[in-house]
CSV table of C-alpha atoms (C1' of nucleotides) and ligand atoms in Angstrom, one decimal:
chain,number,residue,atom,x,y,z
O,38,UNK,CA,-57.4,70.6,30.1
O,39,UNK,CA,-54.3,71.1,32.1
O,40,UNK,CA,-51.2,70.8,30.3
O,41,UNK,CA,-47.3,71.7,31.1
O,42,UNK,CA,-48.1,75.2,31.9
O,43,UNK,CA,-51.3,74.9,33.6
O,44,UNK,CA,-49.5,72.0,36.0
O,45,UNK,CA,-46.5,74.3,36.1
O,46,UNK,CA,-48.9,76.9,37.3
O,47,UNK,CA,-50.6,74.4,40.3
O,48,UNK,CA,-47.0,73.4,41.0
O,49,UNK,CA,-46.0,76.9,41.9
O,50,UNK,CA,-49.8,77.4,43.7
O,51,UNK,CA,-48.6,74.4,45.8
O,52,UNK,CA,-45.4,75.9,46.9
O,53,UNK,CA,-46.4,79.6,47.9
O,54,UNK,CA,-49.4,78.2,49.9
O,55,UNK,CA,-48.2,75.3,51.5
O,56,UNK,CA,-44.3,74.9,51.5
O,57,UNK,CA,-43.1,73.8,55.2
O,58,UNK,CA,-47.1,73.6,56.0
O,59,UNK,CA,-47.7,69.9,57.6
O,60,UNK,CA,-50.6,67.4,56.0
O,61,UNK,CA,-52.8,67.3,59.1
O,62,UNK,CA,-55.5,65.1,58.1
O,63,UNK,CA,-57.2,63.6,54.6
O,64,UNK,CA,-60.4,63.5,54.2
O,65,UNK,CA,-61.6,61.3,51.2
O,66,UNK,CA,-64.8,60.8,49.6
O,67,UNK,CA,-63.9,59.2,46.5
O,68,UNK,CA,-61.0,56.8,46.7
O,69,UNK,CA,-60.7,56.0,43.3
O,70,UNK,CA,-58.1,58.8,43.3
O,71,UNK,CA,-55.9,57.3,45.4
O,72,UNK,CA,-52.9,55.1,44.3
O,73,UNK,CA,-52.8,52.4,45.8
O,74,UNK,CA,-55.8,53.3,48.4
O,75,UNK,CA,-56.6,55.8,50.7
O,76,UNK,CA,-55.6,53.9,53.8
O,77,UNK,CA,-51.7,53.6,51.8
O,78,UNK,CA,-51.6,57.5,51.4
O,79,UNK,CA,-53.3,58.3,54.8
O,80,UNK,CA,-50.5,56.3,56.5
O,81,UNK,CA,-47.6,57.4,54.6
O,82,UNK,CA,-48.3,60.9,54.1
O,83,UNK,CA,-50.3,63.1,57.4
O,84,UNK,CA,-48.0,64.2,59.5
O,85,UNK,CA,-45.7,65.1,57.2
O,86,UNK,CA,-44.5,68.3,56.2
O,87,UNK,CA,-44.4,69.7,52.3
O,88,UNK,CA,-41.1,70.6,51.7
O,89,UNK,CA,-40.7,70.8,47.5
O,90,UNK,CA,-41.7,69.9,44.1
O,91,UNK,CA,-40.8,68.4,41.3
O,92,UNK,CA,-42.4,68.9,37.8
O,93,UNK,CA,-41.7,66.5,34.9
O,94,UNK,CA,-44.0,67.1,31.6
O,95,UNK,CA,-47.8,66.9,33.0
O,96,UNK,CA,-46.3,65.2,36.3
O,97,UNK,CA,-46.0,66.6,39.5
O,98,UNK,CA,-44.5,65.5,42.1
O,99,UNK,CA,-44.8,66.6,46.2
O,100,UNK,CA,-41.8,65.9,48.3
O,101,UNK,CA,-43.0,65.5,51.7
O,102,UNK,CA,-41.0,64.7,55.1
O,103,UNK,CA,-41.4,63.7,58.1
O,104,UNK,CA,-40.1,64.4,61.7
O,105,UNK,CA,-37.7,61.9,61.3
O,106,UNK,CA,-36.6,62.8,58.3
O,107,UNK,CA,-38.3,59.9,56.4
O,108,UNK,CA,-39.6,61.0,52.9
O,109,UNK,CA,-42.4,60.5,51.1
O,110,UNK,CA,-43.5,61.3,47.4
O,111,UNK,CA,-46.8,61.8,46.3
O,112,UNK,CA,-47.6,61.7,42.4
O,113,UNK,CA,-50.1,63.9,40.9
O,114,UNK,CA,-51.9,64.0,37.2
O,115,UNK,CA,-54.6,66.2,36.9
O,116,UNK,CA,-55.8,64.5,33.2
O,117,UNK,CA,-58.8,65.8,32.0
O,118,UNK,CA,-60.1,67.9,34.1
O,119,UNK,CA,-58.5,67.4,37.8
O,120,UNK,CA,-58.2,70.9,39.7
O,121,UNK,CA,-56.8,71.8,42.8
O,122,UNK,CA,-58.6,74.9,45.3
O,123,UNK,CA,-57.2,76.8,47.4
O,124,UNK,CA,-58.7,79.4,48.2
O,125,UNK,CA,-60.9,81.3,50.7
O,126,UNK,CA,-64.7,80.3,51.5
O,127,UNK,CA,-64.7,77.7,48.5
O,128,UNK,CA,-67.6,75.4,49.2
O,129,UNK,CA,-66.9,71.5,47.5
O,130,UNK,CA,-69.7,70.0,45.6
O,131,UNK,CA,-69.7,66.6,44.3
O,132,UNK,CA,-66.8,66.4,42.0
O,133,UNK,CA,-64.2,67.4,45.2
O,134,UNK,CA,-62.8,63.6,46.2
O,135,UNK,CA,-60.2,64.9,48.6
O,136,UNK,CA,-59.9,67.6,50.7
O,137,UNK,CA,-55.7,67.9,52.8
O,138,UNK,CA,-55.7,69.4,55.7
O,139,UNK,CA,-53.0,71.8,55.8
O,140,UNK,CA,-52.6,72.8,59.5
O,141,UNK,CA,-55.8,74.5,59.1
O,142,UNK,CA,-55.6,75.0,55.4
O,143,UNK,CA,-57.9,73.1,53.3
O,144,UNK,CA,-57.0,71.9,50.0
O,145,UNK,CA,-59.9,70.7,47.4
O,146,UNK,CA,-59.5,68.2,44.6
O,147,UNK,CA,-61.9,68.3,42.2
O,148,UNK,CA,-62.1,65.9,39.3
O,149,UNK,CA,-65.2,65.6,37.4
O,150,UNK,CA,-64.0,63.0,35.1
O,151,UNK,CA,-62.2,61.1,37.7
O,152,UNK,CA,-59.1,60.6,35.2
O,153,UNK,CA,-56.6,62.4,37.7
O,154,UNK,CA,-55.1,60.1,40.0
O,155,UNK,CA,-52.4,60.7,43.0
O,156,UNK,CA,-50.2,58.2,43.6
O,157,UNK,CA,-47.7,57.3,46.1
O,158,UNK,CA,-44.3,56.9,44.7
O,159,UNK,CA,-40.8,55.8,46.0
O,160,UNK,CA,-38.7,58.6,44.5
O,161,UNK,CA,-39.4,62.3,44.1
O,162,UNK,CA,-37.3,62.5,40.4
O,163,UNK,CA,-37.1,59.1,38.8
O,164,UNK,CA,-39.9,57.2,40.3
O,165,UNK,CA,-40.8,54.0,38.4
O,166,UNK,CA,-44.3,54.5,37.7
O,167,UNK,CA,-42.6,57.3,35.3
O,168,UNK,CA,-39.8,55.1,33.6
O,169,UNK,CA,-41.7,55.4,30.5
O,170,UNK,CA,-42.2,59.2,30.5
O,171,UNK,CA,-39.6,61.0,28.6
O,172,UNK,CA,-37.7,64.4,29.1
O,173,UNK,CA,-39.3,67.4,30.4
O,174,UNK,CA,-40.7,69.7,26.5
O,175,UNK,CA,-39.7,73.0,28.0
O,176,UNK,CA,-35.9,72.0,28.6
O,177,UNK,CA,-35.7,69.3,26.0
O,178,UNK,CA,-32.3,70.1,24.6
O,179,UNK,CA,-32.8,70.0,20.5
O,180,UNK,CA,-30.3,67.4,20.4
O,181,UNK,CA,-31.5,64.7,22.7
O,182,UNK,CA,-35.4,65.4,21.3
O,183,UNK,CA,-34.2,65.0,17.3
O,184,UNK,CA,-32.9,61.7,18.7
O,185,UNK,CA,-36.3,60.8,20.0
O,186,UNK,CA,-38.2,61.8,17.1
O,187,UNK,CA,-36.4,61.6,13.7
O,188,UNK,CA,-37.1,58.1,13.0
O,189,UNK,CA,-40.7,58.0,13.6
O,190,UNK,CA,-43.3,56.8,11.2
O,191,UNK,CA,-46.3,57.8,12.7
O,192,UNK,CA,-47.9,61.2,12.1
O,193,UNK,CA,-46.3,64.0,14.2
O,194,UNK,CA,-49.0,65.0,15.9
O,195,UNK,CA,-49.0,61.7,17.2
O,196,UNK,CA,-45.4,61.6,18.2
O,197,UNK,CA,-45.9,65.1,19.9
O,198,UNK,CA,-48.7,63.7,22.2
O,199,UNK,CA,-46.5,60.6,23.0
O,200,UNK,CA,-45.3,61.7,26.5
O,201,UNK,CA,-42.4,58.4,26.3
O,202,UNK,CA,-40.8,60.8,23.6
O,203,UNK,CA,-41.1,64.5,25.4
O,204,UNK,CA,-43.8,65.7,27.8
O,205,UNK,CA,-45.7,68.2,28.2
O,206,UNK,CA,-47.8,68.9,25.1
O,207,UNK,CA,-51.5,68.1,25.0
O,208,UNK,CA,-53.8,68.3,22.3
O,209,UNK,CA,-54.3,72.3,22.4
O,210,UNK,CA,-50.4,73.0,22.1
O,211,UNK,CA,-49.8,70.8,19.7
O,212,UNK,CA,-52.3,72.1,17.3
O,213,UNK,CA,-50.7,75.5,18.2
O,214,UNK,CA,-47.5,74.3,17.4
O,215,UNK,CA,-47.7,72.8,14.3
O,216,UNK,CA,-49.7,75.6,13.2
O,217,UNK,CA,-46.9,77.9,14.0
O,218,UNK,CA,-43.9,75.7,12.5
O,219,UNK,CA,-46.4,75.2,9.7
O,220,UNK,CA,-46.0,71.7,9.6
O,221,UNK,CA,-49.0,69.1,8.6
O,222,UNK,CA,-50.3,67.4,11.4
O,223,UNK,CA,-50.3,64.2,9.5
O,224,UNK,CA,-46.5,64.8,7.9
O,225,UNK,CA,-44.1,61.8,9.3
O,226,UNK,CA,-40.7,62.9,11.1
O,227,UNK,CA,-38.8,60.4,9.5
O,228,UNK,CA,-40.0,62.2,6.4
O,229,UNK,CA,-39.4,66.1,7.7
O,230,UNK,CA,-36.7,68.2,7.2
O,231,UNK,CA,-34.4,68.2,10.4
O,232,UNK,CA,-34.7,71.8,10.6
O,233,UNK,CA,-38.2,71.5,9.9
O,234,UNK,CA,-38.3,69.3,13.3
O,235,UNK,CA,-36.2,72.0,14.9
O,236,UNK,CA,-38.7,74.7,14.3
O,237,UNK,CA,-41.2,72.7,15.5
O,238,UNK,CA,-39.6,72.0,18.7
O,239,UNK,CA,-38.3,75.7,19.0
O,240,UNK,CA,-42.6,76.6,18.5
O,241,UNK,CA,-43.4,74.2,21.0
O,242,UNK,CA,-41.1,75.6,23.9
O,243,UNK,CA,-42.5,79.6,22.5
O,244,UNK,CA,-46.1,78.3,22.9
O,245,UNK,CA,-45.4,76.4,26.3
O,246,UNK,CA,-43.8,79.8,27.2
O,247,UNK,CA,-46.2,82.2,26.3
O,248,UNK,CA,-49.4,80.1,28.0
O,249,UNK,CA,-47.2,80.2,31.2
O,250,UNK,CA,-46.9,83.6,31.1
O,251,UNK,CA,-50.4,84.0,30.6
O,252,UNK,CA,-52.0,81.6,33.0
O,253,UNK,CA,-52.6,79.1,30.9
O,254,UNK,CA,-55.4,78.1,28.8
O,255,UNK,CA,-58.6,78.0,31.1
O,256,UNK,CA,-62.0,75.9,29.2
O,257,UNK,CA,-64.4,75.3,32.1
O,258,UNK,CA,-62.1,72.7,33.9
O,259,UNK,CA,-59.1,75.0,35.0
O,260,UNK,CA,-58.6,78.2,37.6
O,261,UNK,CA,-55.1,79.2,38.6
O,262,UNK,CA,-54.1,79.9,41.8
O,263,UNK,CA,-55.7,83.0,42.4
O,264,UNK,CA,-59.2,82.1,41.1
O,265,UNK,CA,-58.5,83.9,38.1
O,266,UNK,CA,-59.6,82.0,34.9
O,267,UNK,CA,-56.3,82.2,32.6
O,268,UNK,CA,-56.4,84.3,29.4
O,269,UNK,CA,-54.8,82.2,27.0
O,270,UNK,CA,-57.6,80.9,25.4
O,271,UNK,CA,-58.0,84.3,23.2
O,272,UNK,CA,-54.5,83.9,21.6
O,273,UNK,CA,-55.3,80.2,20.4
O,274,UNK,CA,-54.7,80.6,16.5
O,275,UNK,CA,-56.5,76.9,15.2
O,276,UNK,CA,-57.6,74.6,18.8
O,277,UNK,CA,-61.3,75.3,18.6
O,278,UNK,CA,-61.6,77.3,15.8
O,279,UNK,CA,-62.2,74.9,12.6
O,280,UNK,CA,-64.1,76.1,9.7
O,281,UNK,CA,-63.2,79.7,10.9
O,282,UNK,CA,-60.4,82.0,8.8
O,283,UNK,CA,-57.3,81.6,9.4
O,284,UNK,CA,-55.7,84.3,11.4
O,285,UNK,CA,-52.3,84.4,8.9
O,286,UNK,CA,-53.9,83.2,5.5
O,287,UNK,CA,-57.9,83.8,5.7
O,288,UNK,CA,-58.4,79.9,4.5
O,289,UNK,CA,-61.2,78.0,5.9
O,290,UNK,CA,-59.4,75.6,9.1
O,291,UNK,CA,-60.1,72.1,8.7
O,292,UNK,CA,-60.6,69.7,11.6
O,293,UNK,CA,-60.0,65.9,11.2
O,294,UNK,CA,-59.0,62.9,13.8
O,295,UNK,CA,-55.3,62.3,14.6
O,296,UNK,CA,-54.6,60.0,17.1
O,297,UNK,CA,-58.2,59.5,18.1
O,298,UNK,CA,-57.8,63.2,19.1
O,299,UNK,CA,-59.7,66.1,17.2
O,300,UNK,CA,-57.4,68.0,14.8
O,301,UNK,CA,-57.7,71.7,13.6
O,302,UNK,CA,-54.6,73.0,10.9
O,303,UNK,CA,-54.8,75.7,8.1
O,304,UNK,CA,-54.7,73.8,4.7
O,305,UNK,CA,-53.2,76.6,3.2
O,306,UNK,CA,-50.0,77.4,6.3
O,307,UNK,CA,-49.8,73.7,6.5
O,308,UNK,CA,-49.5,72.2,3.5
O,309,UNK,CA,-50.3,68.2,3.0
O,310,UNK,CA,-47.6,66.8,3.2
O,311,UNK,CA,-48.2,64.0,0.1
C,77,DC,C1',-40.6,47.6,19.3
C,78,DG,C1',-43.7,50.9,17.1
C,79,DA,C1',-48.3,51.9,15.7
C,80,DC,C1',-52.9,51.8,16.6
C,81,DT,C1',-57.5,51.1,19.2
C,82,DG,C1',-60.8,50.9,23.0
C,83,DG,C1',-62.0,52.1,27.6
C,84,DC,C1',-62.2,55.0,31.4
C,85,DC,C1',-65.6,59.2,33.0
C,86,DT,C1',-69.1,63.1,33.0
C,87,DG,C1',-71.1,67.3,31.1
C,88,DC,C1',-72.6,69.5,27.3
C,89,DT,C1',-74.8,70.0,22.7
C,90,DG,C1',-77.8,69.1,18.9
C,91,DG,C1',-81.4,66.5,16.7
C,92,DC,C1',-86.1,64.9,17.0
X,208,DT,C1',-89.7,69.6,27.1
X,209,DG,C1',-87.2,65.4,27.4
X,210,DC,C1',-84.5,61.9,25.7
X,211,DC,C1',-80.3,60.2,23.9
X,212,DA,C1',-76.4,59.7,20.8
X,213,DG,C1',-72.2,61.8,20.0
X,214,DC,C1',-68.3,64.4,21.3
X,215,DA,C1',-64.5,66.1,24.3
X,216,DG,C1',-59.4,63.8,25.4
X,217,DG,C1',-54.7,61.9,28.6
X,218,DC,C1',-53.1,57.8,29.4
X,219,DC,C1',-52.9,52.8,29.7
X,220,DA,C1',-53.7,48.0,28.5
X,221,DG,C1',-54.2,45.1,24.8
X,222,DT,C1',-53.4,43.8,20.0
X,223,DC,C1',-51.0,43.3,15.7
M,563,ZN,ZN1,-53.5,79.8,6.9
DNA sequence: CGACTGGCCTGCTGGC
DNA sequence: TGCCAGCAGGCCAGTC
């Protein structure tokens, strides 16, 4: 499922295919994509050219213009399993609800789940419909995110999927990162050492890194930009991989619910924290 | 306000 | 071989 470096990765796909390109025409078979229809982003956006990006957390958002110079600003979350294609002879099946027309260039999105949505908004940084959505996890300065965090009563896994606190991190990275700063996924910040916080933070931004330098994680739901499935997926040390040895300790990993989400840790790396 | 839960969706898997 | 329950999870609305 796409996450900060997978989104980073579209966001940059975007850009070297289609920067300065003009949205010619939209062609939509499944609205339900479309925030708030398909009529509002039809009429806002074609005829307007692509001129940047922004990326906050999982969030992207397109900064189009037109003629005029009048902007508009197109949201995008992939969720689940949204994808974009851009590529060469690619033939849609029945999960493609859009395809842009890019002066020629066609531009697939595919959603199987139909969580993803794109959404017209009235700002290309601070829109309102991301008010809630705190600061980006890659750049998060220690500081500001020990703010967010320290007080918190709720497990930290929990806290690390909380996008209102810092975004970015799904469920994959932050079993990887608590695995690395071996913290228990159920241990509570208000109860962790502060520099126990700051080494999960600073494990964070090294997994975020690494995955972006590698492509990303790709399950069945993700290609990058050249149609290359990522290679991340081989260095995961715990996501997927419960009742298998650990790769530091040789302990069985044990998987449990946080969050409603499936949890792997090592009991033996990351001690219970009771 | 913070913590927690259910619902949205479809494809895949395992049990019978 | 087919059917179906259960699982996967990011985010939001609703509840306490
Ligand atoms: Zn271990």
């Amino acid at each position: 499922m796409p996450e900060l470096p997978e989104v980073e990765n579209v966001g940059r796909a975007l850009l070297a295919n289609l920067q300065g390109r003009r949205l010619t025409g939209l062609k939509v078979s499944f609205a339900g994509v479309l925030d708030p229809s398909a009529a509002a982003v039809r009429r806002r956006l074609v005829g307007a050219r692509l001129e940047g990006l922004h990326r906050r957390g999982k969030y992207l958002i397109l900064h189009f213009a037109h003629d005029d110079g009048r902007p508009a600003y197109l949201m995008l979350h992939l969720r689940m399993t949204g994808q974009i294609f851009i590529l060469d002879g690619y033939v849609p099946d029945k999960h493609v609800h859009l395809v842009m027309d890019f002066e020629g260039l066609p531009v697939h999105y595919r959603d199987i789940r139909k969580f993803g949505r794109l959404s017209l908004v009235e700002d290309g940084y601070e829109p309102a419909a991301m008010a809630h959505i705190g600061p980006d996890m890659l750049t998060v300065p220690a500081r500001q995110w020990l703010e967010r965090i320290v007080r918190r009563r709720g497990p930290i896994k929990a806290c690390l999927l909380d996008q209102g606190i810092a975004s970015g991190l799904g469920n994959i990275y932050v079993d990887e990162s608590l695995f690395l700063a071996r913290v228990h996924p159920l241990a509570r910040p208000c109860d962790i050492e502060e520099a126990e916080l700051r080494e999960v933070l600073r494990r964070a931004k090294q997994v975020l890194r690494l995955a972006l330098r590698h492509g990303g994680t790709t399950f069945m739901n993700f290609t990058n930009f050249q149609g290359k499935p990522g290679n991340f997926r081989r260095k995961l040390r715990v996501y997927g991989r419960a009742g298998q040895p650990c790769r530091d300790c040789g302990a069985s990993l044990e998987k449990i619910t946080v969050a409603g989400r499936g949890t792997v840790y090592c009991p033996r790396c990351q001690p219970d924290p009771s």
